[in-house]
Coordinates of C-alpha atoms in Angstrom, one line a residue:
X524 CA 21.6 -15.7 -28.4
X525 CA 22.4 -14.1 -24.9
X526 CA 26.2 -14.8 -25.4
X527 CA 25.8 -13.2 -28.8
X528 CA 24.3 -10.3 -27.5
X529 CA 26.9 -10.0 -24.7
X530 CA 29.7 -10.0 -27.3
X531 CA 27.7 -7.4 -29.5
X532 CA 27.0 -4.9 -26.9
X533 CA 30.6 -5.3 -25.2
X534 CA 32.0 -4.6 -28.5
X535 CA 29.8 -1.6 -29.4
X536 CA 30.3 -0.1 -26.1
X537 CA 34.3 -0.5 -26.4
X538 CA 34.1 1.0 -30.0
X539 CA 32.1 3.9 -29.0
X540 CA 34.4 4.8 -26.0
X541 CA 37.4 4.8 -28.4
X542 CA 35.5 6.8 -31.1
X543 CA 34.4 9.4 -28.6
X544 CA 37.7 10.2 -27.7
X545 CA 38.8 11.0 -31.2
X546 CA 35.6 12.3 -32.7
X547 CA 33.2 14.3 -30.1
X548 CA 33.4 18.3 -30.4
X549 CA 33.4 20.5 -27.5
X550 CA 29.9 22.2 -27.1
X551 CA 30.8 24.7 -24.4
X552 CA 33.5 26.1 -22.3
X553 CA 35.7 23.5 -20.8
X554 CA 35.6 22.9 -17.1
X555 CA 38.3 22.5 -14.7
X556 CA 38.1 19.7 -12.0
X557 CA 38.3 16.1 -11.1
X558 CA 35.5 13.5 -11.4
X559 CA 35.4 10.0 -10.1
X560 CA 33.0 7.1 -11.3
X561 CA 32.1 4.5 -9.0
X562 CA 31.3 1.0 -10.4
X563 CA 27.7 0.6 -11.4
X564 CA 25.6 -1.8 -9.3
X565 CA 23.5 -4.4 -11.2
X566 CA 20.0 -5.1 -10.1
X567 CA 19.3 -8.4 -12.3
X568 CA 18.7 -12.1 -12.0
X569 CA 21.6 -12.8 -14.3
X570 CA 25.2 -11.5 -14.5
X571 CA 25.3 -8.2 -16.2
X572 CA 28.9 -7.1 -15.3
X573 CA 29.8 -7.0 -19.1
X574 CA 27.3 -4.2 -19.3
X575 CA 27.9 -2.3 -16.0
X576 CA 31.5 -2.0 -16.6
X577 CA 31.1 -0.8 -20.0
X578 CA 28.5 1.8 -18.8
X579 CA 30.9 3.2 -16.2
X580 CA 33.8 3.6 -19.0
X581 CA 31.3 5.0 -21.6
X582 CA 29.7 7.5 -19.3
X583 CA 33.0 8.6 -17.9
X584 CA 34.4 9.2 -21.5
X585 CA 31.2 10.9 -22.6
X586 CA 31.1 13.5 -19.9
X587 CA 35.0 13.9 -20.1
X588 CA 34.7 14.6 -23.8
X589 CA 31.5 16.9 -23.4
X590 CA 32.8 18.8 -20.4
X591 CA 36.6 18.7 -20.2
X592 CA 36.8 17.2 -16.6
X593 CA 40.0 14.9 -15.6
X594 CA 38.4 11.5 -14.8
X595 CA 40.3 9.8 -12.1
X596 CA 41.6 6.4 -13.0
X597 CA 39.3 3.5 -12.2
X598 CA 42.1 1.5 -10.3
X599 CA 42.5 4.4 -8.0
X600 CA 38.8 4.7 -7.5
X601 CA 38.4 1.0 -6.9
X602 CA 41.2 1.0 -4.4
X603 CA 39.8 3.9 -2.3
X604 CA 36.4 2.4 -2.5
X605 CA 37.7 -0.9 -1.2
X606 CA 39.1 1.1 1.9
X607 CA 35.8 2.8 2.4
X608 CA 33.7 -0.3 2.6
X609 CA 30.2 0.2 1.0
X610 CA 29.1 3.8 1.5
X611 CA 25.3 4.3 1.4
X612 CA 24.8 7.7 3.0
X613 CA 25.7 11.0 1.4
X614 CA 28.4 12.0 4.1
X615 CA 30.1 8.6 3.2
X616 CA 30.2 9.5 -0.5
X617 CA 31.5 12.9 0.2
X618 CA 34.2 11.6 2.3
X619 CA 35.3 9.2 -0.4
X620 CA 35.2 11.9 -2.9
X621 CA 37.5 14.1 -0.6
X622 CA 39.7 11.0 -0.2
X623 CA 40.2 10.8 -4.1
X624 CA 40.5 14.7 -4.2
X625 CA 37.6 14.8 -6.6
X626 CA 35.2 17.7 -7.3
X627 CA 32.5 15.4 -8.5
X628 CA 31.4 11.8 -7.6
X629 CA 29.0 9.7 -9.8
X630 CA 27.6 6.5 -8.4
X631 CA 24.9 4.6 -10.4
X632 CA 22.9 1.2 -11.0
X633 CA 21.7 -0.6 -13.7
X634 CA 18.4 -2.5 -13.2
X635 CA 17.0 -5.3 -15.5
X636 CA 13.1 -6.2 -15.5
X637 CA 12.0 -8.3 -18.2
X638 CA 13.7 -7.1 -21.3
X639 CA 13.8 -3.6 -20.2
X640 CA 16.7 -1.7 -18.7
X641 CA 17.0 1.4 -16.4
X642 CA 20.1 3.6 -15.6
X643 CA 20.1 5.4 -12.3
X644 CA 22.8 7.9 -11.3
X645 CA 23.6 10.1 -8.6
X646 CA 26.2 13.1 -9.1
X647 CA 27.6 14.3 -5.9
X648 CA 29.1 17.9 -6.2
X649 CA 31.5 18.1 -3.1
X650 CA 31.1 21.8 -2.9
X651 CA 27.3 21.6 -2.5
X652 CA 27.0 18.3 -0.7
X653 CA 23.5 17.1 -1.7
X654 CA 23.5 14.8 -4.8
X655 CA 21.4 15.2 -8.0
X656 CA 19.6 12.3 -9.3
X657 CA 19.5 11.3 -13.1
X658 CA 17.8 8.4 -15.0
X659 CA 17.3 6.9 -18.3
X660 CA 15.8 3.9 -19.8
X661 CA 16.2 1.2 -22.6
X662 CA 13.4 -1.2 -24.0
X663 CA 16.3 -3.7 -24.5
X664 CA 20.0 -4.1 -24.6
X665 CA 20.3 -2.9 -28.0
X666 CA 19.1 0.6 -27.1
X667 CA 21.4 0.8 -24.0
X668 CA 24.0 3.0 -25.8
X669 CA 21.4 5.5 -26.7
X670 CA 20.4 5.6 -23.0
X671 CA 24.0 6.1 -21.9
X672 CA 24.2 9.1 -24.3
X673 CA 21.2 10.6 -22.9
X674 CA 22.2 10.0 -19.4
X675 CA 25.4 11.8 -20.1
X676 CA 23.8 14.7 -21.8
X677 CA 21.3 15.2 -18.9
X678 CA 24.3 15.4 -16.6
X679 CA 26.3 17.7 -18.8
X680 CA 23.2 20.1 -19.1
X681 CA 22.2 20.2 -15.6
X682 CA 25.5 20.0 -13.6
X683 CA 27.9 21.6 -16.1
X684 CA 25.5 24.0 -18.1
X685 CA 26.7 22.3 -21.4
X686 CA 24.0 22.8 -24.2
X687 CA 22.9 19.7 -25.6
X688 CA 23.6 19.9 -29.6
X689 CA 20.6 19.5 -31.8
X690 CA 21.8 16.1 -33.1
X691 CA 21.6 14.8 -29.6
X692 CA 17.9 16.0 -29.2
X693 CA 15.0 13.6 -29.6
X694 CA 12.4 14.4 -32.2
X695 CA 9.9 15.4 -29.3
X696 CA 12.4 17.8 -27.9
X697 CA 13.2 19.4 -31.2
X698 CA 9.5 19.9 -31.9
X699 CA 9.1 21.3 -28.3
X700 CA 6.5 18.9 -27.4
X701 CA 6.5 16.7 -24.4
X702 CA 7.2 12.9 -24.8
X703 CA 4.2 11.0 -25.9
X704 CA 2.4 8.8 -23.2
X705 CA 2.9 5.1 -23.1
X706 CA 0.2 3.2 -25.0
X707 CA -1.9 0.8 -22.8
X708 CA -0.3 -2.6 -22.5
X709 CA -3.4 -4.5 -21.1
X710 CA -6.6 -5.5 -22.8
X711 CA -9.4 -7.1 -20.8
X712 CA -12.1 -9.4 -22.0
X713 CA -15.4 -10.4 -20.9
X714 CA -15.5 -13.0 -18.2
X715 CA -18.1 -15.3 -19.9
X716 CA -15.7 -15.6 -22.6
X717 CA -12.9 -16.5 -20.2
X718 CA -15.2 -19.1 -18.5
X719 CA -16.4 -20.8 -21.9
X720 CA -12.8 -20.8 -23.4
X721 CA -11.2 -22.8 -20.5
X722 CA -9.5 -25.9 -21.3
X723 CA -8.4 -27.1 -17.8
X724 CA -6.3 -25.7 -15.1
X725 CA -4.4 -22.7 -16.0
X726 CA -5.9 -22.9 -19.6
X727 CA -7.7 -19.4 -19.5
X728 CA -7.2 -17.7 -23.0
X729 CA -6.5 -14.4 -21.3
X730 CA -3.1 -15.3 -20.7
X731 CA -2.4 -13.8 -23.9
X732 CA 1.4 -13.2 -25.1
X733 CA 0.2 -10.3 -27.5
X734 CA -2.3 -8.6 -25.1
X735 CA 0.1 -8.6 -22.2
X736 CA 3.6 -7.2 -22.6
X737 CA 6.8 -6.6 -20.2
X738 CA 6.8 -3.0 -21.2
X739 CA 6.3 -0.3 -18.4
X740 CA 7.5 2.9 -17.2
X741 CA 9.9 3.0 -14.0
X742 CA 10.6 5.6 -11.5
X743 CA 14.4 6.1 -10.2
X744 CA 15.8 3.7 -7.8
X745 CA 15.7 4.8 -4.2
X746 CA 17.4 3.4 -1.1
X747 CA 14.2 2.4 0.8
X748 CA 12.9 -0.7 2.5
X749 CA 9.4 -0.3 1.1
X750 CA 6.6 -1.9 3.2
X751 CA 3.4 -0.3 1.8
X752 CA 2.5 2.5 -0.5
X753 CA -0.6 5.0 -1.1
X754 CA -1.6 8.1 -3.3
X755 CA -3.6 11.0 -2.1
X756 CA -3.7 14.9 -2.7
X757 CA -2.3 15.7 0.8
X758 CA -1.7 19.4 0.1
X759 CA -4.9 20.4 -1.9
X760 CA -3.3 21.4 -5.2
X761 CA -5.2 19.0 -7.4
X762 CA -2.2 16.5 -7.8
X763 CA -1.8 13.2 -5.8
X764 CA 1.3 12.7 -3.9
X765 CA 3.0 9.2 -3.8
X766 CA 3.2 8.0 -0.1
X767 CA 5.8 5.3 0.9
X768 CA 6.3 3.6 4.2
X769 CA 9.5 2.0 5.1
X770 CA 10.2 0.4 8.4
X771 CA 10.2 3.4 10.4
X772 CA 8.9 6.4 8.6
X773 CA 6.2 7.7 6.1
X774 CA 7.8 9.5 3.1
X775 CA 6.0 11.7 0.6
X776 CA 6.9 12.3 -2.8
X777 CA 5.6 14.8 -5.6
X778 CA 5.3 12.7 -9.0
X779 CA 6.3 14.2 -12.6
X780 CA 5.5 11.3 -15.0
X781 CA 7.9 8.7 -13.8
X782 CA 10.0 11.0 -11.5
X783 CA 9.5 11.1 -8.0
X784 CA 10.8 14.1 -5.6
X785 CA 10.7 13.7 -1.8
X786 CA 8.8 16.7 -0.2
X787 CA 8.4 15.2 3.3
X788 CA 9.1 12.6 5.9
X789 CA 7.2 11.8 9.1
X790 CA 9.0 9.4 11.5
X791 CA 7.2 6.8 13.3
X792 CA 7.9 6.1 17.1
X793 CA 11.5 4.5 17.7
X794 CA 11.3 0.7 18.1
X795 CA 8.0 0.3 16.2
X796 CA 8.1 -1.1 12.9
X797 CA 5.4 0.0 10.2
X798 CA 3.5 -2.8 8.6
X799 CA 0.7 -0.9 6.7
X800 CA -0.6 2.6 5.7
X801 CA -4.1 3.6 4.5
X802 CA -5.2 7.1 3.5
X803 CA -8.9 8.6 4.0
X804 CA -10.8 11.8 5.0
X805 CA -12.6 10.3 8.0
X806 CA -13.1 13.6 9.8
X807 CA -14.5 15.2 6.6
X808 CA -12.4 18.2 6.7
X809 CA -11.5 18.1 3.1
X810 CA -7.9 17.0 3.9
X811 CA -6.9 13.3 3.9
X812 CA -5.5 11.7 6.9
X813 CA -2.7 9.0 6.9
X814 CA -3.3 6.2 9.1
X815 CA -0.2 4.3 10.1
X816 CA -0.3 0.6 11.5
X817 CA 2.7 -0.1 13.6
X818 CA 4.0 -2.5 16.2
X819 CA 7.0 -3.7 18.3
X820 CA 7.5 -7.0 19.9
X821 CA 4.8 -6.6 22.6
X822 CA 1.9 -5.2 20.4
X823 CA 0.4 -2.4 18.2
X824 CA 1.5 1.4 18.6
X825 CA -0.3 3.1 15.7
X826 CA -1.0 6.7 14.9
X827 CA -2.7 9.0 12.2
X828 CA -1.9 12.4 11.0
X829 CA -2.4 15.1 8.5
X830 CA 0.6 16.2 6.3
X831 CA 1.3 19.8 6.6
X832 CA 4.0 20.1 4.2
X833 CA 7.9 19.3 4.5
X834 CA 8.3 17.1 7.8
X835 CA 5.5 18.6 9.8
X836 CA 2.4 16.8 10.9
X837 CA -0.9 17.5 12.7
X838 CA -1.4 14.2 14.6
X839 CA -5.0 12.9 15.0
X840 CA -3.8 10.2 17.6
X841 CA -0.7 8.6 18.5
X842 CA 0.3 5.3 20.5
X843 CA -3.1 3.5 19.9
X844 CA -3.0 0.0 21.2
X845 CA -4.7 -1.1 17.9
X846 CA -3.7 -2.6 14.5
X847 CA -5.5 0.0 12.4
X848 CA -6.9 0.3 8.7
X849 CA -9.1 2.7 6.9
X850 CA -11.1 0.6 4.3
X851 CA -14.3 0.8 2.3
X852 CA -17.5 -1.0 3.5
X853 CA -20.5 -1.6 1.2
X854 CA -23.2 0.9 2.3
X855 CA -21.1 2.7 4.8
X856 CA -18.2 4.0 2.9
X857 CA -14.8 4.5 4.5
X858 CA -14.4 3.5 8.0
X859 CA -11.6 3.0 10.5
X860 CA -11.3 -0.6 11.4
X861 CA -9.0 -2.2 14.0
X862 CA -7.9 -5.2 15.8
X863 CA -5.8 -5.7 19.1
X864 CA -3.5 -8.1 20.4
X865 CA -3.7 -10.1 23.3
X866 CA -1.0 -11.5 25.9
X867 CA -0.4 -14.8 24.1
X868 CA -0.6 -14.1 20.3
X869 CA -0.3 -11.1 17.7
X870 CA -4.0 -10.7 17.2
X871 CA -7.1 -10.9 19.4
X872 CA -10.3 -12.2 18.0
X873 CA -12.7 -9.5 16.6
X874 CA -12.5 -6.7 14.1
X875 CA -14.1 -3.5 15.2
X876 CA -15.0 -0.1 13.8
X877 CA -13.1 2.7 15.6
X878 CA -14.1 6.2 16.4
X879 CA -11.7 8.9 17.3
X880 CA -12.5 11.1 20.5
X881 CA -10.1 13.2 22.4
X882 CA -7.1 12.3 20.3
X883 CA -7.7 8.4 21.2
X884 CA -9.4 5.5 19.5
X885 CA -12.7 4.0 21.1
X886 CA -14.2 0.7 19.9
X887 CA -17.5 0.6 18.1
X888 CA -19.6 -2.2 16.6
X889 CA -17.9 -5.6 15.7
X890 CA -17.6 -6.1 11.9
X891 CA -19.5 -8.9 10.4
X892 CA -16.6 -11.0 9.0
X893 CA -15.4 -14.5 9.6
X894 CA -13.5 -15.1 12.8
X895 CA -10.7 -17.0 10.8
X896 CA -10.0 -13.6 8.8
X897 CA -7.6 -11.0 10.3
X898 CA -7.6 -7.2 9.9
X899 CA -5.5 -6.9 6.7
X900 CA -6.4 -10.2 5.0
X901 CA -9.6 -9.3 3.4
X902 CA -11.9 -6.9 1.4
X903 CA -15.7 -6.8 1.0
X904 CA -17.7 -6.8 -2.4
X905 CA -20.7 -8.2 -4.1
X906 CA -19.1 -10.3 -6.6
X907 CA -22.3 -11.4 -8.4
X908 CA -24.5 -8.3 -7.8
X909 CA -27.0 -10.4 -6.2
X910 CA -27.4 -7.8 -3.2
X911 CA -25.2 -9.9 -0.8
X912 CA -21.8 -9.4 0.5
X913 CA -18.9 -11.8 -0.2
X914 CA -15.5 -11.7 1.7
X915 CA -12.7 -12.1 -0.4
X916 CA -9.6 -13.1 1.7
X917 CA -6.1 -14.4 1.6
X918 CA -5.0 -16.9 4.3
X919 CA -1.8 -17.2 6.0
X920 CA -0.9 -20.2 3.7
X921 CA -1.6 -17.8 0.6
X922 CA -4.4 -19.4 -0.7
X923 CA -7.3 -16.8 -2.1
X924 CA -10.9 -17.5 -0.7
X925 CA -14.4 -16.3 -1.4
X926 CA -16.5 -16.7 1.9
X927 CA -19.9 -15.5 3.5
X928 CA -19.9 -13.2 6.3
X929 CA -20.7 -16.2 8.6
X930 CA -17.7 -18.2 7.5
X931 CA -19.0 -20.3 4.6
X932 CA -16.3 -21.1 2.0
X933 CA -17.7 -20.7 -1.5
X934 CA -14.4 -21.0 -3.2
X935 CA -10.6 -21.5 -2.3
X936 CA -7.8 -21.3 -4.8
X937 CA -5.6 -24.4 -5.7
X938 CA -2.9 -21.7 -6.6
X939 CA -0.9 -19.6 -4.2
X940 CA -1.5 -15.8 -4.4
X941 CA 0.0 -12.8 -2.4
X942 CA 3.3 -13.5 -0.7
X943 CA 4.8 -11.1 1.8
X944 CA 7.7 -10.5 4.1
X945 CA 5.7 -8.1 6.5
X946 CA 4.6 -9.6 9.8
X947 CA 3.5 -8.9 13.1
X948 CA 4.0 -11.0 16.2
X949 CA 6.4 -13.9 16.5
X950 CA 8.9 -12.3 18.7
X951 CA 9.4 -11.8 22.4
X952 CA 6.3 -10.7 24.0
X953 CA 3.9 -12.8 22.1
X954 CA 4.2 -16.0 24.0
X955 CA 7.9 -17.0 23.0
X956 CA 11.2 -15.9 24.5
X957 CA 13.8 -14.5 22.1
X958 CA 15.8 -17.3 20.6
X959 CA 13.4 -19.9 21.6
X960 CA 12.2 -22.8 19.2
X961 CA 8.7 -21.2 19.3
X962 CA 10.0 -17.7 18.5
X963 CA 8.4 -16.9 14.9
X964 CA 5.7 -19.7 15.3
X965 CA 3.2 -16.9 16.2
X966 CA 4.0 -14.6 13.2
X967 CA 1.0 -13.2 11.4
X968 CA 1.9 -12.1 7.8
X969 CA 0.5 -8.8 6.4
X970 CA -0.4 -9.3 2.7
X971 CA -0.7 -6.8 0.0
X972 CA -4.1 -5.2 -0.7
X973 CA -6.9 -6.9 -2.7
X974 CA -8.2 -4.5 -5.2
X975 CA -12.0 -4.7 -6.1
X976 CA -12.8 -2.9 -9.5
X977 CA -14.5 -3.6 -12.6
X978 CA -11.7 -4.0 -15.2
X979 CA -13.8 -5.1 -18.1
X980 CA -16.7 -2.9 -18.0
X981 CA -19.5 -5.6 -17.3
X982 CA -21.0 -3.9 -14.5
X983 CA -19.6 -6.7 -12.1
X984 CA -16.6 -6.1 -9.8
X985 CA -13.4 -8.0 -10.3
X986 CA -10.4 -8.7 -8.1
X987 CA -6.8 -7.6 -8.7
X988 CA -4.2 -9.3 -6.7
X989 CA -0.4 -10.0 -6.7
X990 CA 1.3 -13.5 -6.8
X991 CA 4.9 -13.3 -5.7
X992 CA 6.8 -16.3 -6.7
X993 CA 8.8 -18.5 -4.4
X994 CA 8.6 -22.3 -3.7
X995 CA 10.9 -22.1 -0.7
X996 CA 8.8 -19.3 1.0
X997 CA 5.9 -21.6 1.1
X998 CA 7.8 -24.6 2.3
X999 CA 9.5 -22.8 5.1
X1000 CA 7.2 -21.0 7.5
X1001 CA 9.5 -18.2 8.5
X1002 CA 11.9 -17.8 5.6
X1003 CA 10.3 -15.4 3.2
X1004 CA 12.1 -14.3 0.2
X1005 CA 10.5 -13.4 -3.2
X1006 CA 12.7 -12.9 -6.2
X1007 CA 9.8 -12.3 -8.6
X1008 CA 6.1 -11.9 -8.9
X1009 CA 3.0 -11.0 -11.1
X1010 CA -0.2 -9.2 -10.9
X1011 CA -3.4 -11.1 -11.7
X1012 CA -6.8 -9.8 -12.6
X1013 CA -9.7 -12.2 -11.6
X1014 CA -13.5 -12.2 -12.3
X1015 CA -16.0 -14.3 -10.4
X1016 CA -17.9 -16.7 -12.8
X1017 CA -20.4 -17.7 -10.1
X1018 CA -18.4 -20.9 -8.8
X1019 CA -14.8 -19.5 -8.9
X1020 CA -12.5 -16.6 -9.7
X1021 CA -11.2 -17.0 -13.2
X1022 CA -8.2 -15.2 -14.6
X1023 CA -8.8 -12.2 -17.0
X1024 CA -5.1 -11.3 -17.3
X1025 CA -1.8 -11.3 -15.8
X1026 CA 1.3 -9.4 -16.1
X1027 CA 4.5 -11.1 -17.4
X1028 CA 7.0 -12.1 -14.5
X1029 CA 8.3 -9.0 -12.7
X1030 CA 11.9 -9.4 -11.3
X1031 CA 11.6 -8.2 -7.6
X1032 CA 9.5 -8.6 -4.7
X1033 CA 6.2 -7.0 -5.2
X1034 CA 5.3 -5.2 -2.1
X1035 CA 2.1 -3.2 -3.0
X1036 CA 0.2 -1.9 -5.8
X1037 CA -2.4 0.7 -6.5
X1038 CA -5.1 1.1 -9.3
X1039 CA -5.6 4.7 -10.5
X1040 CA -8.6 4.8 -12.9
X1041 CA -8.9 7.7 -15.3
X1042 CA -11.9 10.1 -14.9
X1043 CA -13.9 8.3 -17.7
X1044 CA -13.1 4.9 -16.1
X1045 CA -12.1 3.5 -19.5
X1046 CA -8.3 3.2 -18.6
X1047 CA -6.0 3.2 -15.6
X1048 CA -2.6 3.3 -14.4
X1049 CA -1.4 0.3 -12.5
X1050 CA 1.4 1.3 -10.0
X1051 CA 3.7 -1.6 -8.6
X1052 CA 5.9 -0.9 -5.6
X1053 CA 8.8 -3.2 -5.9
X1054 CA 11.9 -4.2 -3.8
X1055 CA 14.9 -5.0 -6.3
X1056 CA 17.1 -7.9 -5.5
X1057 CA 16.6 -11.0 -3.5
X1058 CA 17.3 -9.7 0.0
X1059 CA 13.8 -8.8 0.7
X1060 CA 13.7 -11.3 3.7
X1061 CA 16.0 -9.2 5.9
X1062 CA 13.8 -6.5 7.1
X1063 CA 16.6 -4.2 8.2
X1064 CA 18.8 -4.7 5.1
X1065 CA 19.9 -1.6 3.1
X1066 CA 17.1 -2.3 0.3
X1067 CA 16.5 -0.6 -3.2
X1068 CA 12.9 0.0 -4.0
X1069 CA 11.3 1.5 -7.1
X1070 CA 7.7 1.9 -8.7
X1071 CA 6.7 0.6 -12.1
X1072 CA 3.8 2.3 -14.2
X1073 CA 1.7 0.0 -16.4
X1074 CA -1.1 1.4 -18.6
X1075 CA -4.4 -0.5 -18.5
X1076 CA -7.1 -0.2 -21.2
X1077 CA -10.5 -1.4 -20.1
X1078 CA -12.4 -1.0 -23.4
X1079 CA -10.0 -3.0 -25.8
X1080 CA -10.9 -6.7 -26.5
X1081 CA -8.6 -9.4 -27.2
X1082 CA -9.2 -11.5 -30.3
X1083 CA -9.2 -15.2 -29.6

């Protein structure tokens, strides 16, 4: 079937390229100039060169027909590209364009996740410098030609002012209406039905093929080594900004549907790698602060700030010798929690409430959590509504646990959950010399968040957590690489956390995720931050990140 699809799509692409040379009418004044198309990169678990080659040719032919530019021969472009290495920055792409004597340069990628495909393209105008971003999606390979056509018209309209003909408009564009929102892809069910329907390990009836689909929306791809993500209304305009942390900076984006526009960037201190960010208005001034936990090889050096717009920040404190996390505590609300390092290992015993005084952190009372649990590994909830707190934690072996505050284990998973490449410690300064056999043995891995939310409306909190999939990453202590993953919703049935639903497999390393409930709490968005490809184990590699957007319906019940 796959080979047949490859032949069909390849044939259709070739045929359309030929037909467009003959049949497409000009819709505006012809432009003069030269344009170069670089090979499209494939972010996919399988070979998709048959598609990327066709996309490059079809997009070039389409734009040439619509606009009238001279397309520089592929062989000439590929030879110049081979001499330029692998450009990643704007300056390098512009230099390549000048080498080719091109007025415009197009670079792009094709991303496959499940059956869905997305096309991302950047168009560099040599005279202006900064590129413009374009994006299109297809539910499957049979729709890829329409997506290329849409992408070509977007570029022609926004770069070359070529008006799109009525025949190329979608029904919603003709009617002047915005595109309809995607329908929810998740239905949840009551946990007592889940428990009653279990037929053994992995037998939950809520892994349903029809209720859970691989459909989603996706933002554009970004050159970003994503480490953590958050959302908050940072500027008071009533719309939440998307906040991404990479290794050494906090980047802020405005969101318009599935499009992200970067509006600010606050650098961290040179030499200190960011491993977590959280957001809260702890000083109660109506403006959320961003709390950044960062460390070098010797210990934590964290900071917090209020974003003032663009690349400006009002720092609450800097260079704090604490790992930090803003988190909710039952009966207290949001608090700033912290943990320190000691001379021999990455974390010292004890998690403390922190206060800010004179732009510095001061330790308050110690939190009532088991000594075995580190700052980023747990959350607190009353899972059975009996008035007592449970600690939901994930350990360094990727086992999910439910504990009493004193450390009594109520339940521990047989399956692996979590999975991460972020870590603190394990390098020179934590009891091991660089290059020694012990280097890395003291690493503490920083898992993604554990979300507590009632996803099925039964008045009892549930758990949302990721499960990054990789056998080798759990066999080898310090070789972490996660080519795919899932998001799971779990409910406490009195003796264990049982599964409500899961996403289908997501191709890529799931870095972080957020749940954004609607005002009526009957639906929500699940936002998933993802690093594409399989190179996530290299913290300093040039990585490609994106965000997936799933719609959840908390009211719909799935029939057995």
